Amino acid sequence: MSSKDVYKRSVYREPAPVLDQDNPFQAMVERFDVAARILELDPGFYEYLVTPAKIHIVGIPVVMDTGKIKMFEGYRVIHSEILGPSKGGIRYAPDVNVEEVKALAAWMTWKCAVVDVPFGGAKGGIVCNPREMSPGELERLTRRYTANMMDVFGPERDIPAPDMNTNEQIMAWILDTYSMHARRTETAVVTGKPILLGGSAGRREATGRGVMTVTLAAMERLGLRASESTVAVQGFGNVGSVAADLLAKQGCRILAVSDVSGGYYNANGLDIQAMIAYSASHGNSLEGYPDAEPISNDELLSLDVDVLAPCAKEDQVTLKNADKIHAKIISEGANGPTTPKADAVLADRGVLVIPDILANAGGVTVSYFEWVQDRQGYFWTEDRVNRRLDRMMHAAFDSVFETAQKHDTTLRIGAYVRGISKVAGALKIRGIYA
Ligand code: NAD
């Protein structure tokens, strides 16, 4: 029996019956499987690379404003440390769970490898509803979570960053708590922090800027001009609002955006700057924004636009709506917005999907710049940050595009092939410590 047959028997398991909106870790494994087949990955390497290195689950007691103690559950999954210290955001949400965090951590591993950033992948989460918590409760939750993770976090070990419902302030509390325990100020323990505390110029806009860069690169490949193109953006937070703003500044007409309050459409193009100002002065919500027609989230996704940028959350483009997508390009600002089954429909229909692990990698790229600047104690101008970011995103896009062409596959699988081959190559050289 050849080694390939062993591989087929042991690794190419019969795929589990997969639902459409399935477990996000399963969605990651499905794509991993396809890329592993293309790479003819060693079976042992397959098992190693698909398995998270460490999973930490902590109970977090918080004295609420009422004086009562409430327990929260927090996670930190380190998927891989093969290329360097692990890196990934922390998400606060009522429905966050270990499977989701495992998937997000693995995506960080492939993302860092795709953009050539020397980090492994990690992700964290706390089950909570930040909208119902006071700033004081959020601070106590963040500080106790950090204290519980003292042996996990560290500038040379594992470096958190913001994700859904976490922000610069929360990163500042992590920095402070970690530094109090370490007995020295450790700015490089966290990225996405305020500039005053060693944050990087351009970090806040980095993910949206990266979305803009790869979207323009894809438009160029399809012969679309920005000035003649239309865009719809789902999600108007850190990623979506910046992506919409920067694409508008490149000349694209943004026909629709949405947030949790619903969708907003204007056939003549929305005034994104006005919407950013409106949202900022209305508790981060576009509810009641006057210069647009209300549309539903489903309508936004199936609008007749050139580019659809899902920048909100997972499982938005599914079997239910994949055949109704009119966009020529989907640029995934969010993590995991397209299910594997929807991927197949989109590929058949010729929709060019710029996958999350490429499209939203601008955030971790500038997080890497931030970490480098903190460790050097020397800070770059925003212009320098943006130029280096654009260069790295362009290089990553081109190499993913070429990998996909070489293997006659989608950009998503091209990105996985590129990411996995880099990590597997490093693992081969490092060897397995016994
Ligand atoms: P955020 O909390 O700043 O914004 C999320 C936005 O999505 C908000 O406008 C919210 O109202 C909206 N939203 C939520 N549910 C929605 C729904 N059902 N329909 C329409 N809009 C909805 O979060 P963010 O940092 O912008 O992150 C968004 C996504 O991008 C997440 O998947 C995150 O993992 C990913 N991401 C973020 C970064 C980063 O640097 N912030 C980096 C890489 C990937």
Coordinates of C-alpha atoms and ligand atoms in Angstrom, one line a residue:
M1 CA 0.0 0.0 0.0
S2 CA 1.5 3.4 -1.0
S3 CA 1.7 6.2 1.6
K4 CA -1.0 8.0 -0.4
D5 CA -3.4 5.1 0.2
V6 CA -2.7 5.2 4.0
Y7 CA -3.3 8.9 3.8
K8 CA -6.6 8.3 2.0
R9 CA -7.7 5.8 4.6
S10 CA -6.6 7.7 7.7
V11 CA -7.1 11.2 6.8
Y12 CA -9.5 11.5 4.0
R13 CA -12.3 10.4 6.1
E14 CA -15.8 10.2 4.7
P15 CA -17.0 13.7 5.2
A16 CA -19.4 14.0 8.0
P17 CA -22.9 14.9 7.0
V18 CA -22.5 18.6 6.9
L19 CA -25.2 21.1 7.5
D20 CA -25.1 24.4 5.7
Q21 CA -24.7 26.7 8.6
D22 CA -22.5 24.2 10.3
N23 CA -20.1 24.3 13.2
P24 CA -17.5 26.9 12.2
F25 CA -14.6 24.6 13.1
Q26 CA -16.1 22.0 10.7
A27 CA -16.3 24.7 8.0
M28 CA -12.6 25.4 8.5
V29 CA -11.8 21.6 8.3
E30 CA -13.7 21.2 5.1
R31 CA -11.6 23.8 3.4
F32 CA -8.5 22.4 5.0
D33 CA -9.3 19.0 3.6
V34 CA -9.4 20.3 0.0
A35 CA -6.1 22.2 0.4
A36 CA -4.5 19.1 2.1
R37 CA -5.5 17.0 -0.9
I38 CA -3.9 19.4 -3.3
L39 CA -0.8 19.5 -1.2
E40 CA -0.8 15.8 -0.6
L41 CA -0.1 16.6 3.0
D42 CA 1.5 13.9 5.2
P43 CA -1.2 12.3 7.3
G44 CA 0.6 13.0 10.6
F45 CA 1.0 16.6 9.5
Y46 CA -2.6 16.8 8.7
E47 CA -3.6 15.7 12.2
Y48 CA -1.1 18.0 13.8
L49 CA -2.1 21.1 11.8
V50 CA -5.8 20.6 12.2
T51 CA -5.6 20.2 16.0
P52 CA -5.5 23.2 18.3
A53 CA -2.2 23.3 20.3
K54 CA -3.9 24.5 23.5
I55 CA -7.4 25.3 24.7
H56 CA -7.8 27.4 27.9
I57 CA -11.2 27.7 29.5
V58 CA -11.6 29.9 32.6
G59 CA -14.3 30.9 35.0
I60 CA -14.3 34.7 35.5
P61 CA -16.0 36.0 38.7
V62 CA -17.2 39.6 38.4
V63 CA -18.7 41.8 41.1
M64 CA -21.5 43.4 39.2
D65 CA -22.8 47.0 39.9
T66 CA -25.5 45.5 42.1
G67 CA -22.8 44.1 44.4
K68 CA -23.7 40.5 43.4
I69 CA -21.0 38.1 42.0
K70 CA -21.7 36.8 38.5
M71 CA -19.6 34.0 36.8
F72 CA -18.6 34.3 33.1
E73 CA -16.8 31.8 30.9
G74 CA -13.8 32.9 28.9
Y75 CA -11.7 31.1 26.3
R76 CA -8.3 31.4 24.7
V77 CA -7.5 28.9 22.0
I78 CA -3.9 28.7 20.7
H79 CA -4.2 26.9 17.4
S80 CA -0.5 27.1 16.4
E81 CA 2.8 28.5 17.5
I82 CA 4.8 27.0 14.7
L83 CA 5.7 30.3 12.9
G84 CA 6.0 32.4 16.1
P85 CA 4.0 33.7 19.1
S86 CA 0.3 33.2 18.6
K87 CA -1.8 36.2 17.6
G88 CA -5.5 36.8 17.5
G89 CA -8.4 38.9 18.8
I90 CA -10.8 38.6 21.7
R91 CA -14.5 38.6 21.1
Y92 CA -17.2 39.5 23.7
A93 CA -20.6 38.0 22.7
P94 CA -23.5 36.1 24.3
D95 CA -23.2 33.2 21.8
V96 CA -19.4 32.8 21.6
N97 CA -18.4 29.2 22.1
V98 CA -15.3 27.0 22.0
E99 CA -16.0 25.6 18.5
E100 CA -16.3 29.1 17.1
V101 CA -13.1 30.2 18.9
K102 CA -11.3 27.1 17.7
A103 CA -12.2 28.0 14.1
L104 CA -11.2 31.6 14.5
A105 CA -7.9 30.6 16.0
A106 CA -7.2 28.2 13.1
W107 CA -8.1 31.0 10.6
M108 CA -5.6 33.2 12.3
T109 CA -2.9 30.6 11.7
W110 CA -3.6 30.5 8.0
K111 CA -4.1 34.2 7.7
C112 CA -0.7 35.1 9.3
A113 CA 0.9 32.6 6.9
V114 CA -0.9 34.0 3.9
V115 CA 0.3 37.5 4.5
D116 CA 3.8 36.5 5.6
V117 CA 3.5 37.7 9.2
P118 CA 5.7 35.6 11.7
F119 CA 2.9 34.7 14.1
G120 CA 0.9 31.6 14.9
G121 CA -2.8 31.7 15.4
A122 CA -5.0 32.2 18.5
K123 CA -8.4 33.6 19.4
G124 CA -10.2 34.4 22.6
G125 CA -13.8 35.0 23.7
I126 CA -15.9 35.7 26.7
V127 CA -19.6 34.7 26.9
C128 CA -21.2 38.0 27.9
N129 CA -23.5 40.6 26.5
P130 CA -21.4 43.8 26.6
R131 CA -24.5 45.9 25.6
E132 CA -26.0 45.1 29.0
M133 CA -22.9 45.7 31.0
S134 CA -21.6 49.0 32.5
P135 CA -18.1 50.2 31.7
G136 CA -17.1 49.3 35.3
E137 CA -18.4 45.7 34.9
L138 CA -16.6 45.4 31.5
E139 CA -13.4 46.6 33.0
R140 CA -13.6 44.1 35.9
L141 CA -14.4 41.3 33.5
T142 CA -11.5 42.2 31.2
R143 CA -9.0 42.5 34.1
R144 CA -9.9 39.2 35.7
Y145 CA -9.8 37.4 32.4
T146 CA -6.4 38.9 31.8
A147 CA -5.2 37.9 35.3
N148 CA -6.5 34.3 34.6
M149 CA -4.5 34.3 31.4
M150 CA -1.2 35.6 32.8
D151 CA 0.6 32.4 31.9
V152 CA -0.9 32.4 28.5
F153 CA -0.5 36.0 27.2
G154 CA 2.9 37.6 26.7
P155 CA 4.8 39.5 24.0
E156 CA 6.8 36.4 23.1
R157 CA 3.9 34.0 23.7
D158 CA 0.4 35.0 22.8
I159 CA -0.7 38.5 21.8
P160 CA -4.4 39.5 21.9
A161 CA -6.1 42.2 19.8
P162 CA -9.7 43.5 19.4
D163 CA -12.4 41.6 17.7
M164 CA -16.2 41.8 17.8
N165 CA -17.3 44.1 20.7
T166 CA -13.8 44.7 22.0
N167 CA -11.9 47.9 21.4
E168 CA -8.9 50.0 22.3
Q169 CA -10.1 50.6 25.8
I170 CA -10.4 46.9 26.5
M171 CA -6.9 46.4 25.1
A172 CA -5.6 49.2 27.4
W173 CA -7.1 47.3 30.4
I174 CA -5.4 44.1 29.3
L175 CA -2.1 46.0 28.9
D176 CA -2.4 47.5 32.3
T177 CA -3.5 44.3 34.1
Y178 CA -0.7 42.3 32.5
S179 CA 1.9 45.0 33.3
M180 CA 0.8 45.2 36.9
H181 CA 1.4 41.5 37.3
A182 CA 4.7 41.6 35.3
R183 CA 5.9 44.5 37.4
R184 CA 6.9 46.4 34.2
T185 CA 5.0 48.1 31.4
E186 CA 4.6 45.6 28.6
T187 CA 3.2 47.5 25.6
A188 CA 3.8 44.6 23.2
V189 CA 1.5 42.2 25.0
V190 CA -1.5 43.5 23.1
T191 CA -2.2 45.2 19.8
G192 CA -5.0 47.5 18.7
K193 CA -4.4 49.6 21.7
P194 CA -4.6 53.4 21.9
I195 CA -1.7 55.3 20.2
L196 CA -1.0 57.0 23.6
L197 CA -0.1 53.5 25.0
G198 CA 2.1 52.3 22.1
G199 CA -0.6 51.6 19.5
S200 CA 0.2 52.0 15.8
A201 CA -0.9 54.8 13.6
G202 CA -3.3 53.2 11.0
R203 CA -4.2 50.2 13.1
R204 CA -7.9 51.1 13.6
E205 CA -8.4 51.5 9.9
A206 CA -6.1 48.6 8.9
T207 CA -8.6 45.8 8.3
G208 CA -10.9 48.0 6.3
R209 CA -7.9 49.4 4.3
G210 CA -6.8 45.8 3.6
V211 CA -10.4 45.0 2.3
M212 CA -10.1 48.0 0.1
T213 CA -6.7 47.0 -1.3
V214 CA -7.6 43.5 -2.2
T215 CA -11.0 44.5 -3.6
L216 CA -9.4 47.0 -5.9
A217 CA -6.8 44.3 -6.9
A218 CA -9.7 41.9 -7.7
M219 CA -11.5 44.5 -9.6
E220 CA -8.4 45.1 -11.7
R221 CA -8.2 41.4 -12.6
L222 CA -11.8 41.5 -13.7
G223 CA -11.4 44.7 -15.6
L224 CA -13.7 46.7 -13.4
R225 CA -13.0 50.4 -12.8
A226 CA -13.6 51.8 -9.3
S227 CA -15.3 54.9 -10.7
E228 CA -17.9 52.7 -12.5
S229 CA -18.4 50.2 -9.8
T230 CA -21.1 49.8 -7.1
V231 CA -20.7 48.2 -3.7
A232 CA -22.8 46.9 -0.8
V233 CA -21.3 46.5 2.7
Q234 CA -22.8 44.4 5.4
G235 CA -21.8 45.6 8.9
F236 CA -20.8 49.1 9.8
G237 CA -18.4 48.6 12.6
N238 CA -14.6 48.9 12.6
V239 CA -14.2 46.9 9.4
G240 CA -17.3 47.7 7.4
S241 CA -17.4 51.5 7.9
V242 CA -13.7 51.9 7.0
A243 CA -13.9 49.6 4.0
A244 CA -17.0 51.5 2.8
D245 CA -15.3 54.9 3.4
L246 CA -12.1 54.0 1.6
L247 CA -13.8 52.3 -1.3
A248 CA -16.0 55.5 -1.7
K249 CA -12.8 57.6 -1.6
Q250 CA -11.5 55.4 -4.5
G251 CA -14.6 56.4 -6.5
C252 CA -16.9 53.4 -5.9
R253 CA -20.5 54.2 -5.4
I254 CA -21.7 52.6 -2.1
L255 CA -25.3 51.7 -2.7
A256 CA -26.0 50.1 0.6
V257 CA -24.7 49.4 4.1
S258 CA -26.2 47.8 7.1
D259 CA -25.7 47.2 10.8
V260 CA -27.8 45.4 13.4
S261 CA -30.5 48.0 13.0
G262 CA -31.1 47.1 9.3
G263 CA -30.0 48.0 5.8
Y264 CA -29.7 51.5 4.2
Y265 CA -29.9 52.0 0.5
N266 CA -29.5 54.9 -1.9
A267 CA -29.4 54.4 -5.6
N268 CA -27.3 57.5 -6.1
G269 CA -24.7 56.3 -3.5
L270 CA -24.6 56.8 0.2
D271 CA -22.6 59.6 1.9
I272 CA -20.4 57.3 4.0
Q273 CA -18.7 60.1 6.0
A274 CA -22.1 61.4 7.0
M275 CA -23.2 57.9 8.1
I276 CA -20.0 57.4 10.1
A277 CA -20.7 60.7 11.9
Y278 CA -24.4 59.7 12.4
S279 CA -23.5 56.3 13.8
A280 CA -20.9 57.8 16.2
S281 CA -23.4 60.2 17.6
H282 CA -26.2 57.6 17.9
G283 CA -24.6 55.0 20.1
N284 CA -22.9 53.2 17.1
S285 CA -26.2 52.7 15.4
L286 CA -27.5 53.8 12.0
E287 CA -31.1 53.5 13.2
G288 CA -33.1 56.5 11.8
Y289 CA -30.4 57.6 9.3
P290 CA -32.4 60.0 7.0
D291 CA -30.8 60.0 3.6
A292 CA -31.5 56.3 2.7
E293 CA -34.3 53.9 2.0
P294 CA -34.5 51.1 4.6
I295 CA -33.9 47.6 3.2
S296 CA -33.6 44.3 4.9
N297 CA -30.3 42.5 5.5
D298 CA -31.4 39.8 2.9
E299 CA -32.1 42.5 0.3
L300 CA -28.7 44.0 0.9
L301 CA -26.9 40.7 0.2
S302 CA -28.7 40.1 -3.1
L303 CA -28.5 43.6 -4.4
D304 CA -27.3 44.1 -8.0
V305 CA -23.9 45.5 -7.2
D306 CA -20.4 44.7 -8.5
V307 CA -18.9 44.1 -5.0
L308 CA -20.5 42.7 -1.9
A309 CA -18.4 43.1 1.3
P310 CA -19.8 41.1 4.2
C311 CA -18.1 42.8 7.2
A312 CA -20.4 41.7 10.1
K313 CA -20.3 38.1 11.2
E314 CA -20.3 34.4 10.2
D315 CA -22.7 32.4 8.0
Q316 CA -24.3 35.3 6.1
V317 CA -23.9 33.9 2.6
T318 CA -25.5 30.4 2.8
L319 CA -27.3 27.9 0.5
K320 CA -30.4 29.9 1.1
N321 CA -29.1 33.0 -0.7
A322 CA -26.0 32.0 -2.6
D323 CA -27.9 31.7 -5.9
K324 CA -29.4 35.2 -5.4
I325 CA -26.1 37.0 -5.0
H326 CA -25.6 39.3 -8.0
A327 CA -22.2 40.7 -7.0
K328 CA -19.2 39.8 -9.2
I329 CA -16.8 40.0 -6.3
I330 CA -17.4 39.1 -2.6
S331 CA -14.8 40.6 -0.4
E332 CA -14.9 38.9 3.1
G333 CA -14.1 41.6 5.7
A334 CA -15.8 39.4 8.3
N335 CA -14.4 36.0 9.4
G336 CA -16.4 33.0 8.0
P337 CA -19.3 34.9 6.3
T338 CA -19.7 32.3 3.6
T339 CA -20.5 28.6 4.3
P340 CA -18.7 25.8 2.4
K341 CA -21.9 24.9 0.6
A342 CA -22.4 28.5 -0.5
D343 CA -18.8 28.5 -1.7
A344 CA -19.6 25.7 -4.2
V345 CA -22.7 27.6 -5.5
L346 CA -20.7 30.8 -5.9
A347 CA -17.8 29.1 -7.6
D348 CA -20.3 27.5 -10.1
R349 CA -21.8 30.9 -10.8
G350 CA -18.3 32.5 -11.3
V351 CA -18.5 34.9 -8.3
L352 CA -14.9 35.8 -7.3
V353 CA -14.7 35.4 -3.5
I354 CA -11.8 37.0 -1.8
P355 CA -11.6 34.8 1.3
D356 CA -11.5 36.1 4.8
I357 CA -8.0 34.8 5.5
L358 CA -6.8 37.1 2.8
A359 CA -9.4 39.9 2.7
N360 CA -9.3 40.8 6.4
A361 CA -5.6 40.2 7.0
G362 CA -4.8 43.9 7.0
G363 CA -5.7 44.0 10.8
V364 CA -3.2 41.4 11.8
T365 CA -0.6 42.8 9.4
V366 CA -0.7 46.2 11.2
S367 CA -0.9 44.4 14.5
Y368 CA 2.4 42.9 13.5
F369 CA 3.7 46.4 12.7
E370 CA 2.5 47.6 16.1
W371 CA 4.2 44.7 17.9
V372 CA 7.4 45.5 16.0
Q373 CA 7.2 49.2 16.9
D374 CA 6.6 48.5 20.6
R375 CA 9.5 46.1 20.8
Q376 CA 11.8 48.6 19.0
G377 CA 10.4 51.6 20.9
Y378 CA 10.4 53.4 17.6
F379 CA 7.1 54.5 15.9
W380 CA 6.3 54.9 12.3
T381 CA 4.3 57.5 10.5
E382 CA 0.8 56.6 9.3
D383 CA 2.0 57.0 5.8
R384 CA 4.7 54.4 6.3
V385 CA 2.3 52.0 8.0
N386 CA -0.2 52.3 5.1
R387 CA 2.5 51.9 2.4
R388 CA 3.9 48.8 4.0
L389 CA 0.4 47.4 4.5
D390 CA -0.6 48.0 0.9
R391 CA 2.6 46.3 -0.3
M392 CA 2.0 43.2 1.8
M393 CA -1.7 43.0 0.9
H394 CA -0.9 43.3 -2.8
A395 CA 1.8 40.7 -2.6
A396 CA -0.5 38.3 -0.7
F397 CA -3.3 38.8 -3.2
D398 CA -1.1 38.2 -6.1
S399 CA 0.4 35.0 -4.6
V400 CA -3.0 33.6 -3.6
F401 CA -4.4 34.4 -7.1
E402 CA -1.5 32.7 -8.8
T403 CA -1.7 29.7 -6.4
A404 CA -5.4 29.4 -7.2
Q405 CA -4.7 29.5 -11.0
K406 CA -2.0 27.0 -10.7
H407 CA -4.3 24.5 -9.0
D408 CA -7.4 25.5 -10.9
T409 CA -9.2 26.3 -7.7
T410 CA -10.9 29.1 -5.9
L411 CA -9.1 32.0 -4.2
R412 CA -10.2 30.5 -0.8
I413 CA -8.6 27.2 -1.5
G414 CA -5.6 29.0 -3.0
A415 CA -5.2 30.9 0.2
Y416 CA -5.5 27.7 2.3
V417 CA -2.9 26.0 0.1
R418 CA -0.5 28.9 0.5
G419 CA -1.1 29.2 4.3
I420 CA -0.9 25.5 5.0
S421 CA 2.1 24.9 2.8
K422 CA 4.0 27.6 4.7
V423 CA 3.2 26.3 8.1
A424 CA 3.7 22.7 7.1
G425 CA 7.1 23.7 5.6
A426 CA 8.1 25.3 8.9
L427 CA 6.9 22.3 10.9
K428 CA 9.0 20.0 8.7
I429 CA 12.1 21.9 9.4
R430 CA 11.4 22.2 13.1
G431 CA 10.5 18.5 13.4
I432 CA 8.5 16.9 16.1
Y433 CA 9.9 17.3 19.6
A434 CA 9.7 14.1 21.5
Ligands
NAD1 P1 -17.7 45.6 15.2 O1 -18.3 45.1 16.4 O2 -16.9 46.8 15.2 O3 -18.8 45.7 14.0 C1 -19.7 44.7 13.6 C2 -20.8 45.4 12.8 O4 -21.7 44.4 12.3 C3 -21.7 46.4 13.6 O5 -22.0 47.5 12.7 C4 -22.9 45.6 13.8 O6 -24.1 46.4 14.0 C5 -23.0 44.8 12.5 N1 -23.9 43.6 12.6 C6 -23.9 42.6 13.5 N2 -24.8 41.7 13.2 C7 -25.3 42.1 12.0 C8 -26.3 41.6 11.1 N3 -27.0 40.4 11.4 N4 -26.6 42.2 9.9 C9 -26.0 43.4 9.6 N5 -25.0 43.9 10.4 C10 -24.7 43.3 11.6 O7 -16.8 44.4 14.6 P2 -15.6 44.4 13.6 O8 -14.3 44.6 14.4 O9 -15.9 45.4 12.5 O10 -15.6 42.9 13.0 C11 -16.5 42.5 12.1 C12 -16.0 41.2 11.5 O11 -14.7 41.4 11.0 C13 -16.0 40.0 12.5 O12 -16.2 38.8 11.8 C14 -14.5 40.0 12.9 O13 -14.0 38.8 13.3 C15 -13.9 40.4 11.6 N6 -12.5 41.0 11.7 C16 -12.3 42.1 12.4 C17 -11.0 42.6 12.4 C18 -10.7 43.9 13.2 O14 -9.5 44.4 13.1 N7 -11.6 44.5 13.8 C19 -9.9 42.0 11.8 C20 -10.2 40.8 11.1 C21 -11.5 40.3 11.0

